[in-house]
XYZ file of C-alpha atoms in Angstrom:
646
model
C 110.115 109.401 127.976
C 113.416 110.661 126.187
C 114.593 113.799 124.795
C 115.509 113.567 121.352
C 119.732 113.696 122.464
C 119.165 111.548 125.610
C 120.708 108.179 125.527
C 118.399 105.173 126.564
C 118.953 101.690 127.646
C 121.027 100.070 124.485
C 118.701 97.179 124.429
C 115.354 97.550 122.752
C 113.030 98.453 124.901
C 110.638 95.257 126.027
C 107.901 94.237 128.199
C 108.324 94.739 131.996
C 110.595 98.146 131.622
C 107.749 99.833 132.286
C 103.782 99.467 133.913
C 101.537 98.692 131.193
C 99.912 101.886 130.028
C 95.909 101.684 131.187
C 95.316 98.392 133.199
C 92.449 96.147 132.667
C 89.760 98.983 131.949
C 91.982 100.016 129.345
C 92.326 96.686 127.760
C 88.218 96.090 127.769
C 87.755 100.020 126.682
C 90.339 99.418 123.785
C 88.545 95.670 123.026
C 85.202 97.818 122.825
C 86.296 100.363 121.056
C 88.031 97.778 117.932
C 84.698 95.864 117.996
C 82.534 98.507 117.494
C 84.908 100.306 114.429
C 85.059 96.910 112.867
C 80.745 96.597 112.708
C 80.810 99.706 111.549
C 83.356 98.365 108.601
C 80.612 95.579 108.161
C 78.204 97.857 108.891
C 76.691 96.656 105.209
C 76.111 92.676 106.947
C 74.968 93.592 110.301
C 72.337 96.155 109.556
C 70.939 93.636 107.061
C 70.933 90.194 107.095
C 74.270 88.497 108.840
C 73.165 85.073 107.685
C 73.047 85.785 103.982
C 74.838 88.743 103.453
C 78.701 89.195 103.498
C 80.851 90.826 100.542
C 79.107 88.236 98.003
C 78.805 84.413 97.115
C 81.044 84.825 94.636
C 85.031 84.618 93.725
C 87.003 83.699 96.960
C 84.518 84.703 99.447
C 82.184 81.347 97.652
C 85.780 79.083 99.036
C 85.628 80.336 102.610
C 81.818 80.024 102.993
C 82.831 76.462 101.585
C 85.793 76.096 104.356
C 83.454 77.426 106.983
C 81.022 75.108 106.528
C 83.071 71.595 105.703
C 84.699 72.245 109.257
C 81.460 71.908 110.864
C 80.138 69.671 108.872
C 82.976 67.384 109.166
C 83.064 67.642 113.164
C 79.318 66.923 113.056
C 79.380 64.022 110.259
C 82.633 62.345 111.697
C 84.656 63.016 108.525
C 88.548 64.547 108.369
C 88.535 68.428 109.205
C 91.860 68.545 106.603
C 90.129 66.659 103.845
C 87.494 66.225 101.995
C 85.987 64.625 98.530
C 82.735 66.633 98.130
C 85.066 69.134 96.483
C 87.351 67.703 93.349
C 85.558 64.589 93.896
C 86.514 61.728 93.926
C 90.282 62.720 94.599
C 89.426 65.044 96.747
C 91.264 68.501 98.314
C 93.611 68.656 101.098
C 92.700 71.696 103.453
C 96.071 72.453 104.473
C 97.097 73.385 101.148
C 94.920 75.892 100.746
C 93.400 79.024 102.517
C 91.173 76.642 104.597
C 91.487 78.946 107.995
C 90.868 75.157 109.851
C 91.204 76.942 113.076
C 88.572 79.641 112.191
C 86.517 76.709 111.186
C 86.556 75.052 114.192
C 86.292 77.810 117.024
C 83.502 79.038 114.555
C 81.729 75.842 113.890
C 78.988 76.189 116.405
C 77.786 79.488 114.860
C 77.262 77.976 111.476
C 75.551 74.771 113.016
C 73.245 77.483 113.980
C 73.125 79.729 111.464
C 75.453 78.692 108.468
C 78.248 79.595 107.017
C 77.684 83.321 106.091
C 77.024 83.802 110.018
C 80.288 82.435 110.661
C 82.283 83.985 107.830
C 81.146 87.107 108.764
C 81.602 86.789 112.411
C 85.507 86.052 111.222
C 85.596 89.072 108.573
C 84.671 91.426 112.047
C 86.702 89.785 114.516
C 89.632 89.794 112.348
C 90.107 93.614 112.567
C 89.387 93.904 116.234
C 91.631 91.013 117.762
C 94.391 92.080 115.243
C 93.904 95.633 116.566
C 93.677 94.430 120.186
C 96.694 92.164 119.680
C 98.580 94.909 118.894
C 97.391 96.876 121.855
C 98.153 94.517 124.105
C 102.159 94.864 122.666
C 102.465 98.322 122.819
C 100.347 98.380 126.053
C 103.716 97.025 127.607
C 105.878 99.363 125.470
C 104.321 102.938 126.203
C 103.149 105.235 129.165
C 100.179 107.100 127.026
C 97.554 104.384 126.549
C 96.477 106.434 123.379
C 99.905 105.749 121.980
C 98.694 101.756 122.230
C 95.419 102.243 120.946
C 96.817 104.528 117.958
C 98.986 101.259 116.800
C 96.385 98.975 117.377
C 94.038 101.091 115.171
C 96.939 101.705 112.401
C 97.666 98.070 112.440
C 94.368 96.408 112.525
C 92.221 98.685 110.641
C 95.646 99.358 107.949
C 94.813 99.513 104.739
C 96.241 96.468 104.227
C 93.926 94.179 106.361
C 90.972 96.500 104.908
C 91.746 95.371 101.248
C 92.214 91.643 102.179
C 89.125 92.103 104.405
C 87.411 93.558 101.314
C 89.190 90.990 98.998
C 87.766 88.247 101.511
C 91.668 87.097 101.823
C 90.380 85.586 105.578
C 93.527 83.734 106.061
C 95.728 87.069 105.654
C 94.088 89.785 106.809
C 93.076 87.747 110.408
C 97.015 88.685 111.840
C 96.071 88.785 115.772
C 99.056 86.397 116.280
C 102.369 88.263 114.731
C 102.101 90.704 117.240
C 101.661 87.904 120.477
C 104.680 86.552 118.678
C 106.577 89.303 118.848
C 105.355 89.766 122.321
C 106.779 86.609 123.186
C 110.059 86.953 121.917
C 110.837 90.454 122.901
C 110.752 89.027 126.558
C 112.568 85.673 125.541
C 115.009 87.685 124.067
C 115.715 90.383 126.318
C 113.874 91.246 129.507
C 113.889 87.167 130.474
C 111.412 87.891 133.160
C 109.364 84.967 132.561
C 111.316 81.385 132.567
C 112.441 79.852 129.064
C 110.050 77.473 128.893
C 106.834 78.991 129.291
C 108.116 81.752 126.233
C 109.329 78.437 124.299
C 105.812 76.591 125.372
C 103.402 80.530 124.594
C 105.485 80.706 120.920
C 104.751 77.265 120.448
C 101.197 77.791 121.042
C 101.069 80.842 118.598
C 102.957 79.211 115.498
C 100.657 76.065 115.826
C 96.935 78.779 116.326
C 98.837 80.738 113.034
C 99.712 77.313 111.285
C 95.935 76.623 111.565
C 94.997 79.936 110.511
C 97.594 80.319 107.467
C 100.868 79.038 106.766
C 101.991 81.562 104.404
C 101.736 84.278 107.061
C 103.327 82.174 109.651
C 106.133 81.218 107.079
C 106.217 85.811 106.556
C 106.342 86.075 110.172
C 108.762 83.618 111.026
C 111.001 84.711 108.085
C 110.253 88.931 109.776
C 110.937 87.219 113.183
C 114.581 86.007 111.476
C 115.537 89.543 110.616
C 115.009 90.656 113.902
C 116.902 88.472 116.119
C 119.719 88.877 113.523
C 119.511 92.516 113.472
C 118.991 92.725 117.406
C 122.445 89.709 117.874
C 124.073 91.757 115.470
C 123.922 95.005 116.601
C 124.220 93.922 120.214
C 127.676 91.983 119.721
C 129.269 94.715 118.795
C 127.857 97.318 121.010
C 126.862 95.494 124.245
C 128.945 91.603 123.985
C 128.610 91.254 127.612
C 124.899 91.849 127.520
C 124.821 89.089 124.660
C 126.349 86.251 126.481
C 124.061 86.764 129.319
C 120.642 86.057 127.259
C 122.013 83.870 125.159
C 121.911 80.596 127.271
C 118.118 81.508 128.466
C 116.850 82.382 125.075
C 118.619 79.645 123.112
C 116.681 76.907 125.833
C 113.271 78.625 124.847
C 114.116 78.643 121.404
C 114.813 74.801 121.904
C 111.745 74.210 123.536
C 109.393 76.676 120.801
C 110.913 74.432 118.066
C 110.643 70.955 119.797
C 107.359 71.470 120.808
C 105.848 72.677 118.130
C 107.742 70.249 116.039
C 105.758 67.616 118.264
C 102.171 69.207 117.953
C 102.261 69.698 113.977
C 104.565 66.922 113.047
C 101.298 65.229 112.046
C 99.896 68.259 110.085
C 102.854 68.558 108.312
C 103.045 65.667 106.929
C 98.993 65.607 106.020
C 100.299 69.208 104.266
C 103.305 67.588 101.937
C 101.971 64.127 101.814
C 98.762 63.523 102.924
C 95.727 62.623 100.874
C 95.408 65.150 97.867
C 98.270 67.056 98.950
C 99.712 69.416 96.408
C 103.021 68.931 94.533
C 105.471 71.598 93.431
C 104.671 75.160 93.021
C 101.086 76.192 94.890
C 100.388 78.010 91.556
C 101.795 77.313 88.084
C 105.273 78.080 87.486
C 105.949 79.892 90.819
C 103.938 82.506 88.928
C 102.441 84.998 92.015
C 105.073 87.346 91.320
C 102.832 89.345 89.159
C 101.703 90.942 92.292
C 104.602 92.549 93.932
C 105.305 96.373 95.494
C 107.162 98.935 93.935
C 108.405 102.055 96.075
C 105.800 104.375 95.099
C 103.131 101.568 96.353
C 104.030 102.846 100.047
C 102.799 106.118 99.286
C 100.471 105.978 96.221
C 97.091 105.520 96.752
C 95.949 104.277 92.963
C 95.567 101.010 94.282
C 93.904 98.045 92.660
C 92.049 99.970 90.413
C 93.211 97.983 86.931
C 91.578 94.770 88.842
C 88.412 96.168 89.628
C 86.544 95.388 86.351
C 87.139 91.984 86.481
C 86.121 91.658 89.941
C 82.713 93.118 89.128
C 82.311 91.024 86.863
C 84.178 87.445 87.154
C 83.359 87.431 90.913
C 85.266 89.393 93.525
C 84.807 92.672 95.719
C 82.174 94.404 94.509
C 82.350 97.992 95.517
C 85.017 101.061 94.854
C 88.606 100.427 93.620
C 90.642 99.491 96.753
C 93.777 100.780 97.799
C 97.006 98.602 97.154
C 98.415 96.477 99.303
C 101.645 98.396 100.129
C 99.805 101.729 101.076
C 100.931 102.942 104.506
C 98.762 106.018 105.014
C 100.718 109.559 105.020
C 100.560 110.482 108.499
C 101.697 106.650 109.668
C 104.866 106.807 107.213
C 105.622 110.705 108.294
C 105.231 110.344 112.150
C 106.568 106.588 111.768
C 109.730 108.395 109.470
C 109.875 111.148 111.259
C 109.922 109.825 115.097
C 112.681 107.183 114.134
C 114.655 109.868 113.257
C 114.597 112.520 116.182
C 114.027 109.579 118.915
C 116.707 107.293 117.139
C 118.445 106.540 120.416
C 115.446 104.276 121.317
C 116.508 101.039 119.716
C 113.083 99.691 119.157
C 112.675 102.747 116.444
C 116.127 101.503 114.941
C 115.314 97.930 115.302
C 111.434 98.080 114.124
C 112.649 100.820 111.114
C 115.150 97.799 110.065
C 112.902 94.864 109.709
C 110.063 97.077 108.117
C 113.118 98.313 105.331
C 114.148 95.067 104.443
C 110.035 93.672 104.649
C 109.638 96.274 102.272
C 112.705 95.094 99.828
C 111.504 91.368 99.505
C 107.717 92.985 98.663
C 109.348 94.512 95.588
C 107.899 92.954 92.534
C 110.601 91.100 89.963
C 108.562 92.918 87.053
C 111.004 95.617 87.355
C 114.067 97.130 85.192
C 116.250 96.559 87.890
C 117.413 93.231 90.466
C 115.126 93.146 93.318
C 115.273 90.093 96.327
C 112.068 88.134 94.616
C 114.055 87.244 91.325
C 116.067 84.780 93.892
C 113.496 84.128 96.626
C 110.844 83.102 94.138
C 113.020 80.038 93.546
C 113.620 78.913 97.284
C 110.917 76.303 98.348
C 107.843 77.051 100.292
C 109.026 81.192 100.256
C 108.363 81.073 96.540
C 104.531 80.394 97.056
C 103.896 83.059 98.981
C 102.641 85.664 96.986
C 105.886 88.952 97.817
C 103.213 91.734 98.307
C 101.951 90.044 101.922
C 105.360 91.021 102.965
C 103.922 94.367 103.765
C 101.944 92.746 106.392
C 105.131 92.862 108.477
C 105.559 96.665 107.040
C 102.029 97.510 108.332
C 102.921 95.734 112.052
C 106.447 97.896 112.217
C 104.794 100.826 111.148
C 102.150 100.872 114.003
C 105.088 99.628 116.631
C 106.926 102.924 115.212
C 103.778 105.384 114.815
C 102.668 104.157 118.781
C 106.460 105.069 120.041
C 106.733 108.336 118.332
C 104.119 109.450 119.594
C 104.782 108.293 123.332
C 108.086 109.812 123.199
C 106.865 113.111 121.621
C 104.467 113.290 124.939
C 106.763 112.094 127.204
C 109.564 115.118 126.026
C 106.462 117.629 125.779
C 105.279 117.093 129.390
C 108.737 117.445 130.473
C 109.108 121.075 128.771
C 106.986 124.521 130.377
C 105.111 125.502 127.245
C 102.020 123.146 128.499
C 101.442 121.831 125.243
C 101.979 118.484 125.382
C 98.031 117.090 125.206
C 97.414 119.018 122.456
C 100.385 118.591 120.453
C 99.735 114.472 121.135
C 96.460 114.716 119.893
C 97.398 116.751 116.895
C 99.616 113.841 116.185
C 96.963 111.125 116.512
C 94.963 113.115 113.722
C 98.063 113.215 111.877
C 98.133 109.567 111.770
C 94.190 108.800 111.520
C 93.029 111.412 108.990
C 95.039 110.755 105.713
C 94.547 107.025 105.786
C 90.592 107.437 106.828
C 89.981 109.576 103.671
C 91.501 107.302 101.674
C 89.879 104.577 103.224
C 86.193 106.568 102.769
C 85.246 105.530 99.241
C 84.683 102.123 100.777
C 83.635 102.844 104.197
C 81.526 100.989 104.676
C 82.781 97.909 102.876
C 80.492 96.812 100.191
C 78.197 93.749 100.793
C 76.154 91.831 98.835
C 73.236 88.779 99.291
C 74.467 85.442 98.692
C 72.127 84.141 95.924
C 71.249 80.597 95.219
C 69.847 79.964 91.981
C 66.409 78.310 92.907
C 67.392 74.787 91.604
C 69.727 74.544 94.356
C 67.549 76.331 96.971
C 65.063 73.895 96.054
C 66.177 70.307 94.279
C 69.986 70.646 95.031
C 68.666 70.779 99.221
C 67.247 67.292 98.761
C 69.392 65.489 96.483
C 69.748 61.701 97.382
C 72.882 60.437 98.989
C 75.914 60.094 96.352
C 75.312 62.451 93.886
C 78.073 64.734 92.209
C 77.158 67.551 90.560
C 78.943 69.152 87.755
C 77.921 72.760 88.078
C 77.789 75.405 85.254
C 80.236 77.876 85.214
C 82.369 75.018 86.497
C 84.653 76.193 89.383
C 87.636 75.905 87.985
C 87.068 78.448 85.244
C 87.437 81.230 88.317
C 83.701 81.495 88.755
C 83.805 79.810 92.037
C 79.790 80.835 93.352
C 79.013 76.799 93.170
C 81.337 76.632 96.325
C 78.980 79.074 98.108
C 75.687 76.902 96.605
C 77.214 73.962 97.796
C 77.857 75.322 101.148
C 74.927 77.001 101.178
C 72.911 73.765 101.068
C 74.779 72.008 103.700
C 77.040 69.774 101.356
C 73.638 67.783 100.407
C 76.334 66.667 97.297
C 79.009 66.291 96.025
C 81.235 68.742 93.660
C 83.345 68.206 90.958
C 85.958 70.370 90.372
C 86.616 73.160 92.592
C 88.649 76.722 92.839
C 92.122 77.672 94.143
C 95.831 75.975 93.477
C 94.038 72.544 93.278
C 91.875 73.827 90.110
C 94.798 74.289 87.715
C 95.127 72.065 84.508
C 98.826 70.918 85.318
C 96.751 69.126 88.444
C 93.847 67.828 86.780
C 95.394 64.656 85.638
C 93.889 62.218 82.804
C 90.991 64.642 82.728
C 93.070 67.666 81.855
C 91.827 68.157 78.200
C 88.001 68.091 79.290
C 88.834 70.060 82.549
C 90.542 73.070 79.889
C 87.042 72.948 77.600
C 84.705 72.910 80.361
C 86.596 75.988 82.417
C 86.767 78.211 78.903
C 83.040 77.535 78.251
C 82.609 78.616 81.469
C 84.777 81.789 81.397
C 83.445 84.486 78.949
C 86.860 85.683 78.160
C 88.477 84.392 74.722
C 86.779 82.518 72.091
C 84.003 80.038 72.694
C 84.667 76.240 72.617
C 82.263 74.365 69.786
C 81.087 70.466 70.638
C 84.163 69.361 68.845
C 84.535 65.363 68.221
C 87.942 66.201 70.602
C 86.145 68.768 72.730
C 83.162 66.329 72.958
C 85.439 63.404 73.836
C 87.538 64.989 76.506
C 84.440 66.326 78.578
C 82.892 62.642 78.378
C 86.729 61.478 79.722
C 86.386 64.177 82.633
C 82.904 63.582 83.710
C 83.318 59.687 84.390
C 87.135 59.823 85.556
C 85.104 62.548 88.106
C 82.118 60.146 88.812
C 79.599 62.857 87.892
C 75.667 61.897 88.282
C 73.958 65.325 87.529
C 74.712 68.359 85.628
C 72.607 71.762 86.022
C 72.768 75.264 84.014
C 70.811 77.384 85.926
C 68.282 79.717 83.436
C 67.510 81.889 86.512
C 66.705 85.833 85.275
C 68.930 88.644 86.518
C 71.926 86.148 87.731
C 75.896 88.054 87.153
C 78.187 86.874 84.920
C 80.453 85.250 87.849
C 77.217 83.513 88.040
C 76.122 82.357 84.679
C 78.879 82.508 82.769
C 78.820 82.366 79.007
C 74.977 82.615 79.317
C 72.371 79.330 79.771
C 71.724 79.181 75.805
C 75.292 78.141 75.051
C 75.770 76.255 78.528
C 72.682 74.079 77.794
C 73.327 73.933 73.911
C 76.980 72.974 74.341
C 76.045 70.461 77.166
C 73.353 68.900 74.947
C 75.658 68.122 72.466
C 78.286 66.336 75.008
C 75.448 64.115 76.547
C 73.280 63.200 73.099
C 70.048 63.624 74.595
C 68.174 66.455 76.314
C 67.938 67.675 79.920
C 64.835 68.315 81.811
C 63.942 71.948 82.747
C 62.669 72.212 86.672
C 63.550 74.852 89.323
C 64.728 77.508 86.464
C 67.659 75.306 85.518
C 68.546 72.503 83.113
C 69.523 68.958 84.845
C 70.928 66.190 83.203
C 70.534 63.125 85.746
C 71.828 60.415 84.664
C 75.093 61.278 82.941
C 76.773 57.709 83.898
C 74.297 56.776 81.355
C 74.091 59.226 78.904
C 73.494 57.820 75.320
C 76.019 58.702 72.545
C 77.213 62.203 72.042
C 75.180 64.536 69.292
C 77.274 65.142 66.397
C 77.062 69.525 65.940
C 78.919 71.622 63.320
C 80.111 74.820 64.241
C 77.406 77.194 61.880
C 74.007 74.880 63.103
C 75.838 75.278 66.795
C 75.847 78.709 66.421
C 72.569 78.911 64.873
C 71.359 76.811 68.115
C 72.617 78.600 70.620
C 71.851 82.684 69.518
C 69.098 84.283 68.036
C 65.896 83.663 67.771
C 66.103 80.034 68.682
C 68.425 81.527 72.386
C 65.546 84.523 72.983
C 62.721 82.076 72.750
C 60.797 81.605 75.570
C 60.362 78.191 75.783
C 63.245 76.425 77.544
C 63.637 73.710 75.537
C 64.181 75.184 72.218
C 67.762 75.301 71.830
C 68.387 71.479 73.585
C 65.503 70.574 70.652
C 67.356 72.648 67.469
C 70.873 70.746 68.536
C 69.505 67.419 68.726
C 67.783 68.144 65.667
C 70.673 69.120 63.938
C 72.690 66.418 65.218
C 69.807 64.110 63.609
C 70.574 66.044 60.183
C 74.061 65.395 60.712
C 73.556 61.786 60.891
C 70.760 61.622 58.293
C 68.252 60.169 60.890
């Protein structure tokens, strides 16, 4: 270790300059150690039930239970891992457009043949800590002489605050980032040390984009972008300091480069062209109007620990994480940003610190959110294809990753300069430092430590009847996906994809991607949502449902009347669900299983005729709060009888 005025090799400092701190002990210890702090972040699901217990069956954990299980149940049934019509049937959804995790999916699939997909979706929500953690390790391991140093940045980058609110969030596909730090593995020896031959790097960083590719696109298309910086900032600073040192590596590197990009152009040539044109596939921005950049940094978000405390109503109740406000996404932790800020600047001769410090400042810059008084990099990049559907805040993923790289180098040189001075105080001193960096971000953490779980509840018509539904069947289920109350995804799972869906969550459940069924699609998703007013069983209303439900080959419709179900559950409530419903099909559903099933919509006579005042009158009151469940389904086809004079 260095002194802070001693100069050090002018090339950052890679793997092979130095023996791996530990050896294979400390890689098992550190593997050990990451496992057991990430069951005791799930210490909720594995001290309860793992198969039916994970942060809830609700919001976007309901789409990765449904992910989870369509990989194994494709692989098992013969069908296409990247696409699928029991969801938006009959067009269908294309998995590579969306937050599918196909390669989660697939190593996973044998634990939910045997246990389903909340085994596997949980076994993915505990690994993802713990191999990003160890990942990191295994960088820094090559980096460092203290192995505490490596297991300090694997613990600041794997259990960061950031993967803890995606883990919470259930944001699988981004808080699972094991592979940045192999990448950066990779290149740090392509780039500089050379000690391996160009085309194993070019073949290993093949490899990793294709595993991340699998796992999430939008973080490979962050790292890459991070990756960019680097090698620019690394050529850059080395032409003009070291130009003899640049012509030497850049023959080597440029061949593994070469080899990175023609290999894995080979491998996903096919899955990229399933992604922009294959069956499904989505067209134009991933969400409407470019419009994620509502959810950008600012520069107090680094160091502010308010968080996403404004969302956390709406989780609770439209389906979402369920426990304590969580801490933003941009949220470093005190100690990490002082020791991090702090080490650059005393050890700044390392040019790792320098290099690290520089990617991190300009990650940082392209977080910033365009809702701003002044110009910030998103106002541009927002435009630029495929970089404006990312949503600008996961940029701080690559903040988070240079942060621990910083953090586990500080604190290696600070023992390294200690042990070299008499005062003897170098052990404590590094310990001191490792609180430093722990404490601050663990009391922040605490409120939601352990993360909150909940059961994944199926209504009991489709724990019961929607488990043995006859081949072909589509089910339109109430709320309808699409509104944002997404728990049929998780039912559907749940039940092994006995039938189909229509409609679904995500990018693919927009309007401006619903097609000819676009007016019923916007009726049916606001009388699901209980936010706004209320559609009525409007001749127009009436007639645009009809549209969507035969343009999406629906058979069966159910409103489950189940007591003690949430909101992201019900929705507006069964009275209005069944009343409204009613109305659109002319004739009544039959009550089994604590739901209402309509099952034979193909055939469904003429639609009931229903003012506004007797709809009202239908659907609240005392005709809602009576305890028969056929009341309200009787008063509007009554009243549609009055309406008509029979």
């Amino acid at each position: 270790m260095t002194s802070p005025g001693e100069q050090v090799d002018p090339l950052p400092d890679v793997p092979g300059r130095r023996a791996a701190a530990g050896g294979g002990r400390a890689l098992v210890g550190a593997a050990v150690g990451y496992l057991v702090l990430a069951v005791g972040l799930w210490w909720g699901v594995w001290t309860s039930h793992p198969t039916a217990t994970t942060t809830c069956g609700c919001g976007d954990a309901a789409r990765f239970l449904w992910f989870f299980r369509w990989t194994s149940f494709a692989v098992s049934h013969g069908h296409d891992v990247l696409y699928s019509t029991w969801l938006f049937h009959p067009g269908g959804i294309n998995l590579l457009d969306d937050t599918s995790v196909v390669a989660l999916g697939v190593v996973l699939a044998p634990v939910t043949w045997l246990w389903g997909p909340v085994a596997s979706m949980n076994v993915a929500l505990t690994l993802a800590p713990a191999l990003s953690a160890l990942a990191m390790f295994v960088l820094l391991r090559r980096w460092v002489s203290w192995t505490p140093a490596a297991v300090l940045g694997g613990l600041a980058y794997g259990f960061s605050p950031f993967v803890v609110t995606e883990l919470a969030l259930n944001q699988l596909n981004i808080a699972f980032l094991a592979i940045p730090p192999l990448i950066v593995l990779v290149l740090a020896d392509l780039l500089v040390t050379q000690e391996r031959p160009p085309w194993r790097n070019g073949l290993a960083l093949a490899a990793l984009v294709v595993v991340q590719f699998f796992v999430s696109t939008e973080v490979l298309v962050i790292t890459v972008l991070a990756a960019l910086v680097g090698m620019v900032l690394l050529v850059g600073w080395v032409a003009v300091c070291e130009p003899t040192a640049l012509g030497l590596r850049v023959r080597e590197a440029g061949m593994g480069l070469a080899v990175a990009v023609g290999a894995s152009a080979v491998v996903l040539a096919y899955p990229l062209w399933f992604l922009l044109a294959g069956p499904a596939h989505l067209t134009g921005p991933i969400w409407s109007a470019g419009a994620t950049a509502r959810y950008g940094t600012n520069w107090s978000s680094f160091v502010s620990t308010a968080g996403l405390g404004s969302l956390r109503p709406s989780m609770l109740e439209f389906g979402g994480y369920q426990g304590p406000a969580l801490v933003g996404l941009g949220y470093l932790g005190l100690g990490v940003l002082v020791v991090a800020v702090v080490g650059t600047m005393v050890w700044h001769r390392d040019r790792r610190l320098l290099l690290f410090a520089g990617v991190a400042v300009v990650a940082a810059v392209i977080s910033l959110g365009p809702a701003h008084r002044y110009w910030v990099p998103w106002d541009a990049l927002q435009h630029v294809p495929w970089i404006g559907d990312i949503v600008e805040v996961r940029f701080t993923l690559v903040v988070a990753l240079c942060a621990a790289v910083l953090v586990a180098l500080s604190v290696d040189h600070a023992r390294g300069w200690l042990a070299s001075r008499p005062v003897g105080s170098a052990g404590v001193v590094s310990w001191a430092l490792v609180v430093l960096v722990v404490v601050p971000t663990l009391v922040v953490l605490a409120p939601n430590l352990p993360l909150t779980t909940r059961a994944v509840v199926l209504p009991q018509w489709y724990a019961t009847r929607g488990r043995v539904l006859p081949p072909g069947r589509v089910v339109l289920a109430y709320p309808i996906p699409s509104s944002g109350l997404q728990s049929s995804e998780a039912w559907q799972a749940v039940t092994d994809m006995q039938w189909a869906q229509a409609s679904g969550g995500g990018p693919e459940g927009q309007p401006s991607r619903a097609g000819a069924a676009r007016p019923g699609f916007e009726v049916l998703s606001a009388a699901s949502l209980p936010l706004g007013p209320a559609p009525v069983p409007t001749p127009a209303a009436v007639t645009a449902v009809r549209r969507a439900l035969a343009l999406w080959r629906v058979t069966t419709m159910v409103v489950p009347d189940q007591p003690g179900l949430p909101v992201y559950d019900r929705g507006r409530g069964a009275p209005y669900a069944v009343g409204f419903l009613t109305a659109v099909m002319g004739a009544a559903p039959v009550y089994r299983h604590s739901a209402w099933e309509w099952d034979t919509v193909a055939t469904a006579p003429a639609p009931v005729p229903v003012g506004a005042v007797a709809f009202a009158q239908c659907t609240s009151g005392a005709v809602a709060q009576s305890t028969g469940p056929m009341a309200v389904p009787q008063c509007i086809l009554s009243s549609g009888d009055q309406a008509t004079g029979g």
